XYZ file of C-alpha atoms in Angstrom:
699
model
C -0.536 -44.237 25.339
C 0.460 -43.308 21.793
C 2.001 -39.731 21.326
C 1.351 -37.516 18.478
C 3.092 -36.965 16.018
C 4.740 -40.197 15.593
C 7.006 -38.647 12.892
C 8.556 -35.324 12.494
C 5.996 -33.047 11.335
C 6.323 -31.533 7.919
C 6.176 -27.570 7.227
C 2.635 -27.744 5.828
C 1.677 -29.428 8.975
C 3.254 -27.299 11.398
C 1.850 -23.924 9.439
C -1.481 -25.492 8.168
C -2.747 -22.060 6.908
C -0.618 -22.412 4.082
C -2.920 -25.027 2.576
C -5.567 -22.461 2.505
C -3.573 -19.414 1.241
C -2.298 -21.072 -1.844
C -5.556 -22.029 -3.274
C -6.979 -18.443 -2.273
C -3.870 -16.697 -4.021
C -4.622 -19.401 -7.220
C -8.239 -18.254 -7.329
C -7.302 -14.443 -7.305
C -4.351 -14.900 -9.917
C -6.926 -16.758 -12.276
C -9.822 -14.659 -12.252
C -8.879 -12.100 -15.129
C -8.349 -15.413 -17.354
C -11.337 -17.306 -16.038
C -13.792 -14.185 -15.917
C -14.006 -14.389 -19.706
C -14.954 -18.191 -19.762
C -17.176 -18.522 -16.647
C -19.923 -16.883 -15.007
C -21.396 -16.220 -11.493
C -23.968 -18.795 -11.518
C -22.124 -21.518 -13.137
C -18.616 -21.218 -10.846
C -21.235 -21.135 -7.819
C -22.969 -24.206 -9.235
C -19.501 -26.019 -9.814
C -18.248 -24.896 -6.528
C -21.304 -26.300 -4.586
C -20.590 -29.602 -6.255
C -17.361 -30.208 -6.106
C -17.396 -29.045 -2.166
C -20.287 -31.574 -1.918
C -18.031 -34.298 -3.261
C -15.142 -33.095 -1.288
C -17.316 -33.722 2.134
C -18.682 -36.847 0.866
C -15.518 -38.279 -0.169
C -14.151 -37.541 3.290
C -16.949 -38.883 5.520
C -17.506 -41.950 3.343
C -14.046 -42.994 3.302
C -12.491 -41.518 6.183
C -11.529 -45.379 7.586
C -10.199 -46.197 4.074
C -6.545 -45.539 4.229
C -6.117 -45.666 0.593
C -4.028 -43.018 -1.477
C -6.672 -42.629 -4.020
C -9.371 -41.568 -1.431
C -6.832 -39.275 0.292
C -5.684 -37.660 -2.690
C -9.309 -37.246 -4.245
C -10.438 -35.582 -1.201
C -7.456 -33.514 -1.309
C -7.872 -32.202 -4.721
C -11.683 -31.655 -4.293
C -11.311 -29.131 -1.387
C -8.402 -27.626 -3.095
C -10.333 -26.920 -6.340
C -13.319 -25.828 -4.073
C -11.151 -23.151 -2.096
C -9.976 -21.891 -5.600
C -13.267 -21.532 -7.053
C -14.474 -19.767 -3.733
C -11.760 -17.388 -4.070
C -12.765 -16.829 -7.880
C -16.311 -16.093 -6.570
C -14.771 -13.986 -3.683
C -13.015 -11.883 -6.455
C -16.182 -11.549 -8.752
C -18.103 -10.056 -5.875
C -15.243 -7.364 -5.415
C -15.446 -6.198 -9.107
C -17.191 -3.029 -9.516
C -18.242 -4.035 -13.064
C -20.277 -6.852 -11.824
C -22.294 -4.250 -9.914
C -25.705 -3.611 -11.618
C -25.432 -0.117 -10.111
C -22.019 0.785 -11.283
C -22.180 4.036 -13.288
C -20.261 2.515 -15.956
C -23.118 0.657 -17.476
C -24.972 3.651 -18.142
C -22.228 5.817 -19.977
C -24.059 5.274 -23.453
C -27.453 7.014 -22.316
C -26.386 9.319 -19.588
C -26.915 13.045 -19.813
C -24.690 13.781 -16.977
C -23.204 12.548 -13.260
C -23.605 13.908 -9.823
C -20.116 13.194 -8.038
C -18.731 13.787 -4.584
C -14.815 14.781 -4.563
C -13.241 12.185 -1.902
C -9.693 13.595 -1.660
C -8.113 16.934 -1.814
C -7.584 17.937 -5.404
C -4.078 17.341 -6.442
C -2.394 19.649 -8.493
C -0.987 18.584 -11.861
C 0.861 20.567 -14.380
C -2.283 21.912 -16.440
C -5.076 20.818 -14.291
C -6.344 19.670 -11.054
C -6.924 15.864 -10.513
C -10.119 15.061 -8.668
C -10.695 11.684 -7.225
C -14.770 11.449 -7.333
C -17.196 9.339 -6.061
C -20.108 8.962 -8.852
C -23.306 8.932 -6.890
C -26.124 9.543 -9.620
C -26.469 9.562 -13.249
C -28.662 12.438 -14.964
C -31.299 11.353 -17.472
C -33.301 14.394 -18.481
C -35.136 15.607 -15.238
C -34.270 12.389 -13.602
C -31.390 11.350 -11.239
C -30.894 7.599 -10.701
C -28.556 5.996 -7.850
C -25.221 4.866 -9.065
C -21.813 3.850 -7.682
C -18.060 3.840 -8.642
C -14.882 5.830 -8.400
C -13.433 7.791 -11.280
C -10.753 10.822 -12.048
C -12.036 13.957 -13.320
C -9.446 16.460 -14.745
C -10.106 20.276 -14.709
C -8.041 22.183 -16.569
C -6.442 25.254 -14.490
C -7.223 28.267 -16.953
C -10.939 28.434 -15.884
C -11.401 25.985 -12.942
C -13.274 26.841 -9.936
C -12.053 26.331 -6.431
C -12.866 23.116 -5.466
C -12.369 21.363 -1.990
C -12.667 17.745 -0.770
C -16.271 17.090 -0.019
C -17.897 19.166 -2.691
C -20.695 17.694 -4.768
C -20.500 18.601 -8.444
C -22.507 17.975 -11.491
C -20.170 16.891 -14.640
C -20.930 15.994 -18.177
C -21.003 12.505 -19.864
C -17.485 12.762 -21.488
C -15.830 9.613 -19.743
C -13.002 8.004 -21.472
C -11.669 4.362 -20.608
C -8.313 4.617 -18.750
C -5.391 3.519 -21.092
C -1.802 3.106 -20.676
C 0.599 5.385 -22.720
C 2.127 2.282 -24.586
C 5.849 3.230 -23.696
C 8.323 0.218 -23.474
C 8.245 -0.899 -19.949
C 6.046 1.540 -18.564
C 4.384 1.273 -15.402
C 0.848 -0.473 -16.226
C -1.297 2.183 -14.907
C -4.450 1.052 -16.173
C -4.410 -2.076 -14.385
C -3.476 -0.717 -11.092
C -6.330 1.511 -11.404
C -8.628 -1.473 -12.441
C -7.502 -3.163 -9.184
C -8.842 -0.462 -7.424
C -12.040 -0.517 -9.342
C -11.413 2.693 -11.303
C -11.822 2.309 -15.208
C -12.908 5.864 -16.256
C -11.626 9.116 -16.464
C -12.459 12.714 -18.013
C -10.641 15.863 -19.168
C -13.212 19.058 -18.551
C -12.726 22.832 -18.514
C -14.236 24.756 -15.707
C -17.461 25.946 -17.490
C -18.489 22.338 -18.155
C -18.574 21.654 -14.337
C -21.260 23.090 -11.982
C -20.707 23.032 -8.035
C -23.932 21.501 -6.744
C -22.902 22.274 -2.922
C -20.010 23.365 -1.314
C -18.827 21.539 1.803
C -17.353 22.840 4.939
C -15.101 21.093 7.701
C -18.025 19.840 9.565
C -19.656 18.432 6.669
C -16.555 15.849 6.407
C -16.635 12.522 8.444
C -15.292 12.499 11.840
C -11.664 10.656 10.327
C -10.844 13.357 7.965
C -11.821 16.196 10.463
C -9.203 14.544 12.680
C -6.925 14.129 9.840
C -6.812 17.839 8.741
C -6.978 18.881 12.224
C -3.652 17.034 13.215
C -2.146 18.367 9.931
C -2.689 21.847 10.956
C -0.923 21.106 14.344
C 2.135 20.202 12.545
C 2.079 23.326 10.112
C 1.467 25.667 13.038
C 4.371 24.401 15.180
C 7.039 23.414 12.251
C 8.202 25.924 10.592
C 11.173 24.492 8.375
C 9.433 23.613 5.337
C 11.742 20.586 4.328
C 11.096 19.360 7.833
C 7.135 19.845 7.743
C 7.069 18.127 4.393
C 8.932 15.014 5.398
C 7.019 14.866 8.604
C 3.764 15.079 6.928
C 4.503 12.439 4.531
C 5.756 10.144 7.189
C 3.140 10.635 9.797
C -0.131 11.507 7.708
C 0.502 10.218 4.430
C 0.224 13.786 2.873
C 3.255 14.206 0.135
C 1.732 17.702 -1.491
C 5.151 19.406 0.186
C 7.319 16.836 0.236
C 11.083 17.996 -1.355
C 11.695 16.379 -4.688
C 15.747 16.111 -4.398
C 15.336 14.359 -0.875
C 12.760 11.947 -2.305
C 15.418 10.780 -4.898
C 18.182 10.682 -2.197
C 15.854 8.413 0.053
C 15.010 6.463 -2.828
C 18.778 5.935 -3.846
C 19.481 4.770 -0.354
C 16.452 2.315 -0.358
C 14.551 4.056 2.569
C 11.836 5.734 0.244
C 9.449 3.629 1.919
C 9.530 5.429 5.312
C 7.651 8.350 3.355
C 4.517 5.846 2.641
C 2.439 4.710 5.461
C 2.963 0.789 5.564
C 3.201 -1.905 7.661
C 6.394 -0.565 9.138
C 4.678 2.648 10.658
C 1.818 0.521 12.182
C 4.671 -2.007 13.683
C 6.344 0.782 15.400
C 3.211 1.603 17.616
C 2.554 -2.225 17.892
C 5.827 -2.524 19.426
C 5.849 0.512 21.653
C 2.740 -0.469 23.378
C 4.473 -4.176 23.625
C 7.504 -2.075 25.065
C 5.626 0.162 27.405
C 4.001 -2.863 29.177
C 7.206 -5.037 29.195
C 7.458 -5.060 32.873
C 4.461 -7.611 32.829
C 6.861 -10.609 32.890
C 4.311 -13.162 33.943
C 3.337 -15.234 30.704
C -0.207 -15.122 32.304
C -0.394 -11.842 31.284
C 1.380 -11.455 27.978
C -1.997 -11.602 25.924
C -2.473 -8.099 27.863
C 0.555 -6.558 25.842
C -0.726 -7.613 22.233
C -4.508 -6.401 23.063
C -3.479 -3.140 24.497
C -1.691 -2.325 21.529
C -4.782 -2.541 19.116
C -6.180 0.974 20.398
C -2.898 2.935 19.824
C -2.382 1.206 16.008
C -6.049 2.290 15.137
C -5.502 5.646 16.732
C -2.627 6.241 14.512
C -4.638 4.983 11.533
C -7.317 7.548 12.204
C -4.745 10.704 12.424
C -3.125 9.232 9.382
C -6.742 9.838 7.582
C -7.436 5.897 7.433
C -5.633 5.585 3.821
C -6.105 2.083 2.443
C -2.305 0.953 3.107
C -2.584 1.850 6.815
C -6.187 0.316 7.286
C -4.854 -3.052 5.724
C -1.563 -2.975 7.901
C -3.656 -2.262 10.976
C -5.896 -5.177 10.093
C -2.893 -7.327 9.509
C -1.205 -6.455 13.124
C -4.240 -6.337 14.931
C -5.007 -10.139 13.645
C -1.547 -11.074 14.487
C -1.899 -9.355 17.499
C -5.057 -11.172 18.770
C -3.505 -14.600 17.392
C -0.464 -14.254 19.798
C -2.697 -13.499 22.704
C -4.788 -16.196 21.835
C -2.329 -18.881 21.213
C -0.614 -20.873 23.947
C 2.105 -21.971 21.940
C 3.283 -19.075 19.142
C 3.503 -19.935 15.677
C 4.529 -16.839 14.022
C 4.625 -18.043 10.571
C 1.395 -19.702 10.691
C -0.140 -16.582 12.384
C 0.993 -14.841 9.505
C -0.371 -16.706 7.072
C -3.409 -16.975 8.577
C -3.345 -12.994 8.433
C -2.706 -12.811 5.096
C -5.658 -15.245 4.054
C -8.010 -13.008 6.522
C -6.860 -9.785 4.534
C -6.962 -11.414 1.050
C -10.790 -12.258 2.016
C -11.529 -9.047 2.879
C -9.922 -7.407 -0.301
C -8.502 -9.989 -2.952
C -6.766 -7.036 -4.539
C -4.538 -6.191 -1.988
C -2.791 -9.569 -3.488
C -1.319 -7.186 -6.169
C -0.488 -4.027 -3.898
C 3.441 -3.777 -3.547
C 2.886 -2.291 -0.180
C 1.034 -5.514 1.112
C 3.764 -7.693 -0.664
C 6.810 -5.918 0.897
C 5.047 -5.624 4.598
C 4.137 -9.530 4.213
C 7.612 -10.746 2.936
C 9.465 -8.402 5.385
C 7.527 -9.950 8.201
C 7.629 -13.635 7.006
C 11.484 -12.752 6.294
C 12.137 -11.683 10.042
C 10.019 -14.446 11.519
C 12.127 -16.934 9.489
C 15.759 -15.785 9.630
C 15.764 -13.180 12.750
C 17.160 -15.889 15.151
C 19.327 -17.403 12.867
C 20.873 -14.084 11.832
C 21.333 -12.710 15.610
C 23.159 -15.953 16.271
C 25.843 -14.822 14.224
C 27.509 -12.443 16.742
C 27.145 -12.409 20.626
C 28.377 -8.918 21.845
C 28.669 -8.898 25.654
C 27.547 -5.173 26.162
C 23.760 -4.594 26.661
C 23.974 -1.629 24.341
C 25.705 -3.484 21.415
C 23.414 -6.453 21.723
C 20.400 -3.857 21.145
C 22.037 -2.467 18.264
C 23.047 -5.846 16.777
C 19.476 -7.072 17.480
C 18.582 -3.919 15.010
C 21.234 -4.879 12.340
C 20.029 -8.413 12.429
C 16.341 -7.632 11.683
C 17.397 -5.144 8.958
C 19.678 -8.060 7.303
C 16.619 -10.786 7.830
C 14.055 -8.649 6.431
C 15.993 -7.839 3.590
C 16.522 -11.495 2.629
C 13.182 -11.622 1.236
C 12.368 -7.839 0.528
C 15.575 -7.232 -1.795
C 14.387 -9.550 -4.832
C 11.075 -7.469 -4.800
C 12.536 -4.341 -4.615
C 14.589 -5.172 -7.509
C 11.928 -6.477 -9.501
C 9.873 -3.288 -8.935
C 12.192 -0.502 -8.170
C 15.507 -1.983 -10.205
C 17.804 -1.015 -7.222
C 19.775 -2.554 -4.501
C 21.402 -0.181 -1.894
C 24.765 -1.436 -0.669
C 24.433 0.327 2.263
C 20.729 -1.090 3.407
C 22.176 -2.051 6.607
C 23.204 1.340 7.966
C 20.725 3.159 5.811
C 17.576 0.742 7.417
C 18.768 1.070 10.964
C 18.709 4.740 10.732
C 15.851 5.333 8.791
C 13.689 2.835 11.365
C 15.395 4.577 14.369
C 14.609 7.875 12.526
C 11.099 6.870 11.533
C 10.190 5.673 15.252
C 11.166 9.209 16.696
C 9.440 11.207 14.280
C 6.177 8.925 14.543
C 6.257 9.121 18.144
C 7.360 12.613 18.524
C 4.642 13.770 15.874
C 1.927 12.020 17.622
C 3.069 13.298 21.116
C 3.154 16.720 19.385
C -0.448 16.674 18.129
C -1.909 15.049 21.351
C -0.349 17.644 23.600
C -0.629 20.393 20.974
C -2.586 22.760 23.366
C 0.180 23.051 25.696
C 2.506 25.367 23.704
C 5.678 25.472 25.249
C 5.935 21.501 25.656
C 4.913 21.231 21.873
C 7.306 23.689 20.731
C 10.206 22.115 22.183
C 9.378 18.581 20.859
C 8.536 20.642 17.265
C 12.342 22.195 17.372
C 13.916 18.665 18.623
C 12.064 17.057 15.647
C 13.604 19.973 13.456
C 17.034 19.244 14.331
C 16.797 15.416 14.279
C 15.294 15.676 10.712
C 17.973 17.909 9.695
C 20.745 15.547 10.950
C 19.426 12.386 9.388
C 19.035 14.192 6.286
C 22.714 14.978 6.076
C 23.325 11.363 7.100
C 21.306 10.049 4.279
C 23.101 12.646 1.610
C 26.187 11.191 2.617
C 25.160 7.686 2.443
C 23.671 8.323 -1.120
C 27.159 8.912 -2.470
C 28.315 5.254 -1.419
C 25.946 3.234 -3.738
C 27.207 2.631 -7.362
C 25.091 3.948 -10.483
C 25.025 -0.028 -11.685
C 23.121 -0.879 -8.660
C 20.288 1.643 -9.641
C 19.944 -0.247 -12.775
C 19.365 -4.071 -11.777
C 16.237 -5.719 -13.360
C 14.694 -9.014 -12.648
C 11.704 -10.762 -14.897
C 8.908 -12.713 -13.540
C 10.826 -16.002 -14.112
C 13.760 -14.916 -12.318
C 12.422 -13.349 -9.377
C 10.818 -17.195 -8.829
C 14.112 -18.647 -9.369
C 15.719 -16.384 -6.905
C 13.178 -16.972 -4.235
C 13.245 -20.970 -4.855
C 17.191 -20.609 -4.662
C 16.879 -18.660 -1.296
C 14.615 -21.273 0.001
C 17.268 -23.988 -0.694
C 19.961 -22.426 0.838
C 17.943 -21.508 4.045
C 16.671 -25.135 4.365
C 20.307 -26.396 3.755
C 21.649 -24.023 6.655
C 18.966 -24.504 8.878
C 18.343 -28.024 8.553
C 21.278 -29.240 7.052
C 19.737 -31.175 4.257
C 22.589 -31.722 1.104
C 19.632 -31.870 -1.333
C 18.509 -28.723 -0.767
C 21.933 -27.327 -1.554
C 22.208 -29.155 -4.677
C 18.543 -27.956 -5.501
C 19.655 -24.296 -4.854
C 22.794 -24.388 -6.926
C 21.142 -26.160 -9.738
C 18.360 -23.089 -9.508
C 21.324 -20.616 -9.327
C 22.522 -22.036 -12.238
C 19.358 -21.577 -14.239
C 19.066 -18.105 -12.963
C 22.520 -17.352 -14.450
C 21.911 -18.962 -17.529
C 18.566 -16.491 -17.911
C 20.742 -13.823 -16.985
C 23.198 -14.641 -19.761
C 20.313 -14.931 -22.035
C 18.881 -11.890 -21.536
C 22.352 -10.134 -21.978
C 22.802 -11.880 -25.396
C 19.488 -10.700 -26.466
C 20.102 -7.128 -25.300
C 23.549 -7.357 -27.176
C 21.434 -8.317 -30.624
C 18.408 -5.936 -30.166
C 17.583 -3.060 -32.903
C 14.807 -1.153 -31.926
C 13.346 2.144 -33.092
C 10.821 3.694 -30.650
C 8.734 6.904 -30.954
C 7.517 7.532 -27.251
C 4.249 8.946 -26.112
C 5.345 11.876 -24.141
C 2.853 14.690 -23.065
C 4.773 17.577 -24.265
C 6.805 17.002 -27.531
C 8.158 14.322 -29.847
C 10.881 11.934 -28.325
C 12.476 9.261 -30.832
C 15.388 6.779 -30.177
C 17.157 4.527 -32.024
C 18.486 1.477 -29.857
C 21.308 -0.571 -31.314
C 22.627 -3.458 -28.886
C 23.431 -1.390 -25.593
C 23.609 1.851 -27.085
C 20.830 4.592 -27.424
C 20.784 7.212 -29.956
C 18.353 10.065 -29.537
C 17.083 11.366 -32.854
C 14.392 13.516 -31.818
C 13.971 15.596 -28.218
C 12.761 18.398 -26.926
C 15.224 21.237 -26.595
C 14.521 21.532 -22.916
C 14.243 17.878 -21.268
C 11.249 17.140 -19.261
C 11.824 15.577 -15.676
C 8.693 13.478 -15.818
C 9.431 12.368 -19.292
C 12.926 11.032 -17.986
C 12.022 9.551 -14.718
C 8.621 7.861 -15.930
C 9.334 7.213 -19.716
C 12.829 7.012 -20.895
C 14.274 5.358 -17.326
C 12.328 2.468 -17.058
C 12.608 1.825 -20.779
C 16.489 2.167 -20.783
C 16.748 0.064 -17.567
C 14.931 -2.981 -19.119
C 16.422 -2.610 -22.364
C 19.851 -2.803 -20.764
C 21.158 0.505 -22.171
C 24.813 1.627 -21.093
C 25.374 4.353 -23.366
C 23.306 7.114 -24.410
C 24.211 9.868 -27.156
C 22.373 12.383 -29.126
C 22.474 12.323 -32.674
C 25.084 14.998 -34.014
C 23.374 15.733 -37.085
C 19.541 15.922 -38.421
C 18.647 12.672 -40.169
C 15.778 12.226 -42.001
C 16.372 8.480 -43.006
C 16.512 5.710 -40.663
C 17.167 2.369 -41.963
C 16.569 -0.423 -39.231
C 15.495 -4.031 -39.439
C 15.191 -3.876 -43.369
C 12.729 -0.900 -42.750
C 13.155 2.645 -43.942
C 11.761 5.018 -41.876
C 11.507 8.673 -42.471
C 11.415 11.459 -40.233
C 9.405 14.347 -41.646
C 9.437 17.863 -39.754
C 9.095 20.440 -42.884
C 6.757 20.113 -45.983
C 8.173 17.945 -48.987
C 6.819 18.602 -52.642
C 7.852 17.702 -56.216
C 9.480 14.726 -55.432
C 9.124 10.661 -54.416
C 10.815 9.206 -51.728
C 10.841 5.406 -51.031
C 9.790 4.786 -47.434
C 8.028 2.233 -45.282
C 7.066 4.425 -42.238
C 7.040 8.153 -42.027
C 7.131 9.725 -38.658
C 5.489 13.494 -38.486
C 7.294 15.734 -35.964
C 6.184 19.012 -37.567
C 2.783 20.443 -38.555
C 3.608 23.917 -40.539
C 2.944 23.387 -44.375
C 2.409 19.596 -44.106
C -0.908 18.169 -45.630
C -2.005 14.431 -46.151
C -2.460 14.840 -49.863
C 1.281 15.860 -50.360
C 2.358 13.080 -48.158
C 0.162 10.774 -50.308
C 1.958 12.086 -53.403
C 5.425 11.777 -51.966
C 5.385 8.761 -50.078
C 2.964 6.389 -51.557
C 1.490 4.159 -49.294
C 4.095 4.330 -46.413
C 2.398 4.027 -42.773
C 2.086 7.271 -41.328
C 2.997 7.852 -37.291
C 1.680 11.092 -35.617
C 4.108 11.859 -32.915
C 2.934 13.829 -29.786
C 4.292 16.942 -31.551
C 1.072 17.039 -33.480
C -1.569 18.236 -31.445
C -4.558 16.185 -30.480
C -7.205 17.870 -32.793
C -4.653 18.162 -35.730
C -4.124 14.309 -35.505
C -7.748 13.455 -35.535
C -8.317 15.668 -38.464
C -5.266 14.362 -40.275
C -6.341 10.774 -39.488
C -9.502 11.157 -41.132
C -7.954 12.881 -44.195
C -5.351 9.662 -44.347
C -8.147 7.062 -44.168
C -10.077 8.959 -47.081
C -6.685 8.785 -48.679
C -6.076 4.787 -47.992
C -3.093 5.718 -45.882
C -2.491 3.266 -42.636
C -2.120 5.583 -39.653
C -0.685 5.298 -36.106
C -1.807 8.192 -33.940
C 0.567 8.198 -30.911
C -1.942 10.082 -28.732
C -4.481 7.758 -28.952
C -2.957 4.320 -29.882
C 0.294 4.725 -27.776
C 4.132 4.395 -28.406
C 5.289 3.048 -31.954
C 7.757 0.588 -31.393
C 9.466 -1.151 -34.268
C 12.125 -3.975 -33.567
C 12.998 -7.392 -34.868
C 14.021 -8.708 -31.439
C 12.426 -6.606 -28.732
C 13.133 -7.502 -25.083
C 9.490 -6.176 -23.831
C 7.472 -7.937 -21.364
C 4.191 -7.328 -19.744
C 4.549 -4.034 -17.792
C 4.180 -4.327 -13.818
């Protein structure tokens, strides 16, 4: 009797779901490009035709062992999967819903909306995430759908709560980026969450249709708020409370900013955001509690029993998207392990990712999903090999080494993503991650236990005190570890092409050590050489760069001149804004490879860069003629467009953020009347002048 397989199975044969997952991802990625060229009916027709051709080819020529037949069926099947994936994302895009409120912006008088989250406090306003339910046309209301943001200025804002129904004007503005170099692509991020519009209004432009109370909220939100109150009642230390509410419930309003920076510096800030790691702890807890079941016949009970526990935690956390996504992943993994006689972790993970992306294709771009998926995949691929590096005789040492091996194996595929998104590589990741996961396990289990038995005051009080002590000790340890990392490891960069080279190099090295294939080693060395060559090219370009930047900041003008790897600040506010430093300047300086920063010793009005003359204007100028190509206005007192036209001729005018929004609009109209070209930083984004700029698409 013949045995199957007759040859050594390839990777795509032992993990068949990769053949489904890759076309699915391809369709999701090409959607923004193809969306402009194709329509729903056309793609549906093409998909039906190709799928029919694939089925016909497979059935009609199945017995003909010809390569052309096999390859034709392969191509047809994968094309149909790619197009089906395109249709899936088309269906998830709110802009294709005929009831989306964005279709009625041109003629609606107002909108009815429900506040869906607790209002977030900003410096000058309250940020409301709302679900728009109706448009108002005169005396009529029409049902619509869609999410948006409403910013209500604080000076006369009414008291607003989650669940309140409000009436707002039609002052929607498309969500755009600030245009600063290498900034986070906030507009694209929100578009992947189907949010495209926002508006800024004062309190008297808003009408509260009806207030809500706790009983009007859905049962998940009520449980979440009740759980938060139990923590607030028993835990009196503010730093501990803020940290536990973030780790356990996902509420970050009370987090200590300094503590957050320290966690980020040691590479464990991920424990503050609910993700797959949190769900995994409860999944493993259920499996551990049932470890007394030794017979293989009952292994499935362990995985199925874990499902109620992880979904109970999701409810307590308020069912945020990240928790729901992770719970779906681990539920599918658990069910798969329970049903499979011979478990294949990698294939099961790929199948889980396939189902998850079918539920919501936009999750492909979520950093949390990417990190969770790569961490689990890395553990499945490398844990056994990492664990074999050392064989301790003591049982306690074996347990510790197992935790270290998990941390090492997970970091192999996670580290490139962390560098790509967060520009850091924590040298102390082994120690920090082991401590972090132990701490997170204790706080999650202890916090859930505290909430469950909160009615028993003595026991709950004891648990709260114990959690406070453990948290304090852990924070002291992290502060010490944070001192170990060099600053240069907080300023790492990887481009999209470089991270692909890194992953291909890792794959080649892994195949060489696991499969002992010399070709894989040669390939990995070639890819590594290409990566080093790419890094040298980036460094060479950074040494040649000459860039003049007027940033789009919220409070005051920020102007810099970058020459090589040195940044000279020409104009900046007297008191530095932490938000500007963190979210505007830091990403730009890291990606432009700035090593030295300095402030101009004197106030220079003339800047000559790339053969262009720039004049920085902060006071009135009359009775003279100045030759300049660009004029950057950083002051408003005594300045008018007529004088600027007379003095500077046809120079392009740049209004920095030191010019108020209203003043810039008035001046823009005056400048257009005078025939001057204008760049308004507030509305058009940052102004960047360079002959060799390293800018690339924002992440």
